[in-house]
Amino acid sequence: LSYFQSLRDKFHARPTLTAMFSSAAQQESDGMKASYNISFLIAKTGKPHTIGEELILPVVSEVLHTVLHKPATDIIKKIPLSNTTVQRRIDEMATDVIDTLYNYLRTVQFSLQLDESTLPEKEIPLTNLLAVATDGAPAMVGCHRGFIAYLKDSVPDVLAVHCVIHRQHLVAKHLTERLHCSLGYVIAAINKIRSIPLNDRLFSQLCEQNDKVFNGLLMHTEVRWLSKGACLSRFYELFETILKFFQNKEPSLRDGLKKCKSDIAYMADLFSKFNELNLQLQGSELNLIKTRSVISSFTSKLALFKRNPGRREFYQFPSVAALKENGEVHDDDIQIYCDHLDVLQKDTEERFQDILKMKIPNWVINPFSNTDEIEMELEEELIELQTNEELKPKFKNGYHSFWLQKQISDLYPGLWRMVRKFLLAFPSSYLVERGFSVVTDFLTKKEADVVIYDCSLPTLNPMYTD
């Protein structure tokens, strides 16, 4: 019996023409899928299309041969990654992503961070527009001729949000005359070193001789959000080395820097705090609720920053604290810093008053808690939601993912109309700025006529990838 069973198993295991064709077809399909997925990764990282043939395929071959001990030739042949193939794959995926996005926007409400001319061109109704985030330029927020004014003619109820990151940047630019002068010395010193290649090399050598962690300075620019904080922190880290460098080259600049050492320490500490705030206000998942928490927290921190130095406590300003212990910070300096912090706090409260005064109902954060803070016309829907046993387990992932479930807007349209502005409105133009950064990187580091592929920016995946 075992003999005949063995024959049967061999018969079923024999290679058939159908099985061979099926296996070959599956390998071809898998290779095609891998080609699309790799092309998608190339587009995402912004690498040249030739990297597929020049680097990725040789790497795959090496891994197969060295680690898996398998012949690589047959597998590599089934993954087309030539320059033109990668370009064609990316074009197809970019078109698919764009079509998917346009089809989606025709049926749902959304917030806006893109050029408004896109909407009529792709037949996306403006009535679906819920909110729009812009910078504070007159062309955007002008009362009569600004973009928002024209937009409200078509969508009167649209929520317009002045980008919170731009507002934070405006607050950070608020310096007293003395601090502005001290910052001028810093910028002059950086320009003296960085703008002349010989000085830059000599300064790097001097840093290495003094065993410094950094061997160069960062350039300061007004248009980059984190520039000032990073620039001042690096400058203060290398302060003694900078003085030594200018000892014979620029004695007047050296003397000016020595006089404003405490100011530079104060600004380095302060702008590191602004950088922390800036990073908290970035990201694609930010909403108005999180933004209000971040801004409210920073406003309270500014009051703390102002109060503690007045009591000669410098825990929040470690660089100033070290100078104070050495007797390099005087009472007049401390008063100037306290006055500056007071101005910053008031400026922050004024610029962000719409965010700070925004009332967020408790039931939005936790719809299953007992609350009386709800409009009468929404009370019945809230009771229905609170008694929905199927929804309760889904709240464990937080309010954001809970409210964005498709069934919420279907079952509780009144609650959703109240919640949607808090969750869907963009508090900043971060995504636009990130897109500009991608384009700038292409144009400056690659070549001026490079094509910017649409699938290098969005979070949607094309249908060719899993």
XYZ file of C-alpha atoms in Angstrom:
466
model
C 0.000 0.000 0.000
C 2.806 2.415 0.869
C 4.354 1.768 -2.532
C 1.198 2.856 -4.351
C 0.783 5.875 -2.055
C 4.323 6.901 -2.933
C 3.539 6.632 -6.623
C 0.405 8.729 -6.143
C 2.341 11.479 -4.307
C 5.014 11.557 -7.014
C 2.322 11.762 -9.675
C 0.644 14.753 -8.005
C 4.006 16.429 -7.370
C 5.221 16.067 -10.946
C 5.773 19.357 -12.840
C 2.993 19.924 -15.308
C 2.852 22.343 -18.198
C 0.043 24.284 -16.508
C 1.936 24.515 -13.220
C 5.111 25.680 -14.936
C 3.287 28.420 -16.824
C 1.431 29.404 -13.649
C 4.675 29.633 -11.655
C 6.374 31.670 -14.369
C 3.395 34.018 -14.589
C 3.412 34.491 -10.812
C 7.135 35.328 -10.841
C 6.576 37.844 -13.625
C 3.717 39.411 -11.641
C 5.812 39.578 -8.461
C 8.694 41.160 -10.363
C 6.372 43.772 -11.866
C 4.937 44.546 -8.422
C 8.449 44.908 -6.976
C 9.352 47.244 -9.850
C 6.419 49.544 -9.028
C 7.120 49.468 -5.288
C 10.807 50.282 -5.738
C 9.988 53.070 -8.215
C 7.578 54.500 -5.639
C 10.351 54.516 -3.008
C 12.717 56.222 -5.457
C 10.127 58.964 -6.050
C 9.514 59.369 -2.312
C 13.218 59.835 -1.545
C 13.858 62.093 -4.537
C 16.747 59.980 -5.827
C 17.801 59.866 -9.519
C 15.996 57.230 -11.569
C 19.299 55.593 -12.484
C 19.756 54.467 -8.877
C 17.551 51.454 -9.697
C 20.038 49.897 -12.118
C 23.189 51.401 -10.616
C 22.634 50.604 -6.928
C 19.395 48.814 -5.984
C 19.687 45.821 -8.337
C 23.386 45.228 -7.495
C 22.504 45.400 -3.786
C 19.669 42.876 -4.220
C 22.003 40.601 -6.174
C 24.650 40.794 -3.448
C 22.140 39.980 -0.692
C 20.737 37.001 -2.615
C 24.189 35.642 -3.403
C 25.973 36.309 -0.088
C 23.243 35.987 2.538
C 20.576 33.740 1.019
C 22.987 31.735 -1.195
C 20.575 31.816 -4.108
C 21.273 32.545 -7.769
C 20.387 36.175 -8.399
C 20.367 36.378 -12.190
C 16.889 34.951 -12.828
C 15.307 37.054 -10.069
C 17.006 40.303 -11.117
C 15.843 39.861 -14.709
C 12.222 39.870 -13.540
C 12.508 43.291 -11.817
C 12.705 45.961 -14.572
C 14.333 49.100 -13.120
C 15.903 50.904 -16.053
C 15.926 54.706 -16.067
C 12.999 54.969 -18.504
C 11.045 52.196 -16.766
C 11.311 53.891 -13.377
C 10.238 57.207 -14.915
C 7.237 55.573 -16.602
C 6.221 53.814 -13.376
C 6.415 57.073 -11.415
C 4.338 58.920 -14.030
C 1.633 56.253 -13.843
C 1.555 56.261 -10.036
C 1.519 60.064 -9.865
C -1.494 60.173 -12.197
C -3.240 57.543 -10.100
C -2.595 59.441 -6.843
C -3.895 62.705 -8.330
C -7.051 61.077 -9.724
C -7.712 59.335 -6.392
C -7.337 62.598 -4.492
C -9.602 64.559 -6.849
C -12.307 61.874 -6.756
C -12.144 61.850 -2.962
C -12.373 65.639 -2.644
C -15.477 65.743 -4.839
C -17.444 63.811 -2.212
C -16.087 64.877 1.206
C -15.461 68.083 3.141
C -11.868 69.221 3.424
C -9.487 71.934 4.539
C -7.249 73.720 2.087
C -3.498 74.222 1.829
C -3.189 74.481 -1.947
C -3.711 76.898 -4.813
C -7.427 77.601 -5.147
C -7.300 77.380 -8.977
C -6.960 73.603 -8.642
C -10.557 73.235 -7.453
C -12.626 74.472 -10.438
C -10.139 72.904 -12.841
C -10.793 69.445 -11.369
C -14.539 69.998 -10.743
C -14.181 69.957 -6.949
C -17.065 72.014 -5.482
C -16.050 74.928 -3.262
C -19.031 74.148 -1.040
C -17.078 71.148 0.268
C -14.418 73.508 1.601
C -14.526 73.692 5.392
C -11.364 75.628 6.325
C -8.274 77.186 4.798
C -4.867 77.974 6.298
C -2.774 80.829 4.881
C 0.164 82.992 5.828
C -0.456 86.578 6.920
C 0.429 88.272 3.639
C -1.986 91.049 2.512
C -2.584 89.129 -0.719
C -4.059 86.357 1.421
C -5.838 88.045 4.328
C -6.617 91.513 2.925
C -10.119 92.671 3.912
C -11.225 93.644 0.402
C -8.840 92.231 -2.196
C -7.214 89.340 -0.328
C -7.709 85.690 -1.214
C -9.789 85.015 1.917
C -12.167 87.887 1.093
C -12.769 86.513 -2.401
C -13.118 82.983 -1.059
C -15.776 84.027 1.453
C -17.832 85.477 -1.394
C -18.222 81.897 -2.640
C -18.058 80.069 0.715
C -19.304 82.472 3.437
C -18.917 79.965 6.293
C -15.350 78.916 5.511
C -13.018 78.994 8.528
C -9.871 81.018 7.750
C -6.830 80.268 9.918
C -3.688 82.392 9.930
C -0.809 79.880 9.983
C 0.254 79.439 13.624
C 3.873 78.748 12.652
C 4.095 82.062 10.804
C 2.598 83.798 13.828
C 5.098 82.130 16.147
C 7.896 83.259 13.854
C 6.630 86.859 14.036
C 6.629 86.702 17.845
C 10.186 85.349 17.865
C 11.373 88.263 15.684
C 10.291 90.746 18.378
C 13.599 91.971 19.876
C 14.525 95.037 21.899
C 16.988 97.498 20.387
C 19.855 96.156 22.503
C 19.135 92.504 21.692
C 18.771 93.357 18.012
C 22.193 95.026 18.139
C 23.685 91.956 19.827
C 22.159 89.711 17.173
C 23.735 91.983 14.567
C 27.187 91.243 16.017
C 26.463 87.522 15.789
C 25.360 87.728 12.157
C 28.376 89.891 11.267
C 30.738 87.355 12.850
C 29.099 84.445 11.051
C 29.255 86.260 7.716
C 32.933 87.099 8.244
C 33.697 83.426 8.740
C 31.280 81.648 6.418
C 31.372 84.009 3.428
C 35.147 83.676 2.962
C 36.283 80.095 2.217
C 39.739 80.661 3.725
C 38.269 81.952 6.996
C 35.848 79.034 7.069
C 38.690 76.512 6.717
C 40.881 78.263 9.299
C 37.998 78.416 11.768
C 37.262 74.699 11.297
C 40.915 73.894 11.986
C 40.847 76.066 15.115
C 37.744 74.229 16.378
C 39.426 70.870 15.825
C 42.553 72.024 17.665
C 40.400 73.041 20.645
C 38.551 69.675 20.623
C 35.184 71.279 19.943
C 32.201 69.057 19.158
C 31.292 71.329 16.216
C 33.812 72.596 13.708
C 31.689 75.182 11.926
C 28.954 77.790 12.292
C 25.411 77.661 10.971
C 24.180 80.411 8.670
C 21.296 82.590 9.873
C 18.307 83.215 7.634
C 14.962 84.835 8.391
C 12.908 82.562 6.163
C 13.763 79.272 7.849
C 11.691 78.625 10.929
C 14.389 76.958 13.063
C 17.336 78.969 11.767
C 17.743 81.551 14.524
C 17.626 79.097 17.407
C 20.029 76.610 15.824
C 22.370 79.401 14.700
C 22.568 81.043 18.156
C 22.992 77.743 19.996
C 25.908 76.720 17.775
C 27.409 80.211 17.998
C 27.347 80.219 21.788
C 28.825 76.702 21.931
C 31.807 78.022 19.951
C 31.883 81.488 21.549
C 35.406 81.337 23.042
C 36.792 79.859 19.826
C 35.160 82.683 17.848
C 36.753 85.316 20.110
C 40.127 83.663 19.645
C 39.648 83.600 15.869
C 38.905 87.351 15.708
C 41.647 88.349 18.171
C 43.937 89.645 15.430
C 41.635 89.629 12.400
C 38.739 91.796 13.686
C 39.531 93.214 17.150
C 36.576 95.643 17.116
C 34.115 92.845 16.293
C 35.703 90.712 19.002
C 35.232 93.481 21.580
C 31.606 93.935 20.534
C 30.943 90.215 20.938
C 32.537 90.165 24.391
C 30.282 93.011 25.558
C 27.113 91.227 24.474
C 28.055 87.737 25.656
C 25.198 87.580 28.179
C 22.720 88.743 25.511
C 23.873 85.977 23.174
C 23.538 83.419 25.974
C 20.020 84.663 26.747
C 18.920 84.564 23.097
C 20.452 81.103 22.599
C 18.438 79.779 25.560
C 15.259 81.617 24.568
C 15.257 80.648 20.905
C 15.867 77.010 21.787
C 12.477 77.267 23.548
C 10.958 78.795 20.413
C 12.406 75.941 18.362
C 10.713 73.421 20.663
C 7.428 75.277 20.159
C 7.942 75.379 16.406
C 8.500 71.637 16.201
C 5.336 71.015 18.214
C 3.380 73.109 15.699
C 4.675 71.102 12.748
C 3.365 67.799 11.463
C 0.504 66.593 9.310
C -1.560 65.296 12.272
C -1.885 68.664 14.031
C -5.408 69.986 14.625
C -6.917 73.038 16.331
C -7.361 71.204 19.636
C -3.691 70.225 19.867
C -2.672 73.674 18.658
C -4.625 75.392 21.403
C -2.961 73.177 24.021
C 0.516 73.928 22.673
C -0.026 77.704 22.427
C -1.702 77.914 25.833
C 1.159 75.973 27.394
C 3.820 78.193 25.818
C 2.026 81.379 26.893
C 2.045 80.143 30.493
C 5.703 79.171 30.157
C 6.565 82.707 29.036
C 5.050 83.998 32.281
C 7.249 81.500 34.151
C 10.329 82.511 32.149
C 9.665 86.144 33.075
C 8.940 85.482 36.752
C 11.909 83.259 37.596
C 14.734 85.559 36.399
C 13.096 88.346 38.404
C 13.652 86.135 41.454
C 17.220 85.400 40.277
C 16.329 81.839 39.305
C 17.647 80.762 35.899
C 16.724 77.095 35.645
C 15.055 77.660 32.246
C 18.110 79.606 30.983
C 21.136 77.342 31.607
C 23.607 79.457 29.610
C 22.620 82.617 31.503
C 22.774 80.691 34.800
C 26.387 79.679 34.129
C 27.349 83.299 33.392
C 25.505 84.485 36.512
C 27.588 82.164 38.681
C 30.732 83.716 37.188
C 29.451 87.240 37.805
C 29.078 88.016 34.090
C 25.354 88.870 34.278
C 24.296 92.045 36.096
C 20.969 93.255 37.475
C 20.512 95.656 34.551
C 20.867 92.739 32.129
C 18.288 90.689 34.021
C 15.808 93.566 33.959
C 16.204 93.896 30.186
C 15.540 90.181 29.755
C 12.475 90.283 32.031
C 11.077 93.264 30.109
C 11.663 91.452 26.828
C 9.895 88.324 28.084
C 6.967 90.458 29.222
C 6.680 91.941 25.717
C 6.873 88.465 24.167
C 4.102 87.176 26.406
C 1.799 90.058 25.518
C 2.626 89.746 21.824
C 1.906 86.009 21.922
C -1.443 86.536 23.651
C -2.398 89.179 21.088
C -1.354 87.262 17.978
C -2.940 84.005 19.147
C -6.041 85.418 20.811
C -8.348 83.593 18.389
C -6.721 80.263 19.273
C -6.528 80.959 23.013
C -10.168 82.114 23.207
C -11.436 79.186 21.182
C -13.835 77.150 23.330
C -13.561 73.403 22.894
C -16.478 71.489 24.471
C -15.467 68.730 26.884
C -17.593 66.202 25.033
C -15.429 66.651 21.928
C -12.384 65.414 23.851
C -14.305 62.709 25.703
C -17.815 62.091 24.363
C -18.452 59.380 26.979
C -17.969 61.652 29.990
C -20.862 63.299 31.809
C -21.241 66.836 30.522
C -23.868 69.558 30.501
C -21.915 71.757 28.057
C -23.802 70.923 24.892
C -26.438 72.646 22.814
C -29.985 71.423 23.347
C -30.392 70.313 19.739
C -27.385 67.970 20.117
C -28.306 66.385 23.450
C -30.257 63.483 21.946
C -27.466 62.551 19.543
C -24.889 62.661 22.341
C -27.039 60.353 24.495
C -27.362 57.938 21.569
C -23.593 57.986 21.068
C -22.841 57.508 24.778
C -25.120 54.457 24.915
C -23.703 52.890 21.738
C -21.834 49.892 23.177
C -20.169 49.109 19.834
C -18.483 52.512 19.696
C -17.093 52.607 23.240
C -14.138 50.231 22.587
C -13.107 52.335 19.579
C -12.466 55.372 21.786
C -9.343 53.766 23.268
C -7.269 55.126 20.354
C -8.164 58.720 21.252
C -10.687 61.318 20.183
C -9.035 62.049 16.831
C -9.379 58.592 15.295
C -12.733 58.094 17.064
C -14.470 61.089 15.473
C -12.967 60.449 12.029
C -14.744 57.109 11.675
C -17.070 57.144 8.674
C -20.037 55.902 10.707
C -19.857 58.885 13.085
C -20.832 61.401 10.409
C -23.590 59.051 9.204
C -25.101 58.242 12.608
C -24.576 61.572 14.374
C -24.505 64.347 11.729
C -25.236 67.108 14.253
C -22.300 66.190 16.494
C -20.061 65.790 13.458
C -20.912 69.289 12.188
C -19.679 70.665 15.511
C -16.563 68.491 15.744
C -15.321 68.631 12.154
C -13.865 72.154 12.289
C -11.677 71.211 15.257
C -10.311 68.112 13.528
C -10.265 68.929 9.808
C -9.064 72.548 9.811
C -5.346 72.977 9.183
C -3.777 75.215 11.865
C -0.758 75.941 9.672
C 0.555 75.846 6.122
C 3.159 73.255 7.161
C 2.325 70.831 4.342
C 2.708 73.590 1.751
C 6.065 74.639 3.197
C 7.203 71.026 3.243
C 6.231 70.716 -0.406
C 8.208 73.858 -1.246
C 11.193 72.383 0.616
C 11.026 69.232 -1.505
C 10.905 71.291 -4.699
C 13.744 73.554 -3.516
C 15.866 70.519 -2.693
C 15.316 69.151 -6.196
C 16.142 72.441 -7.882
C 19.216 73.346 -5.811
C 20.874 69.985 -5.196
C 19.964 68.198 -8.395
C 19.393 70.146 -11.622
C 17.388 73.214 -12.519
C 15.179 71.501 -15.094
C 14.365 68.398 -13.060
C 10.738 67.222 -13.098
C 8.985 67.277 -9.708
C 6.876 64.149 -9.464
C 3.530 64.481 -7.728
C 3.839 61.168 -5.873
C 6.921 62.427 -3.995
C 4.719 64.704 -1.853
C 1.305 63.264 -0.855
C 0.563 60.660 1.798
C -1.780 58.708 -0.492
C -0.293 55.537 -1.941
C -0.919 54.656 -5.593
C -2.992 51.547 -6.316
C 0.101 49.752 -7.665
C 1.628 49.502 -4.164
C 0.475 47.579 -1.110
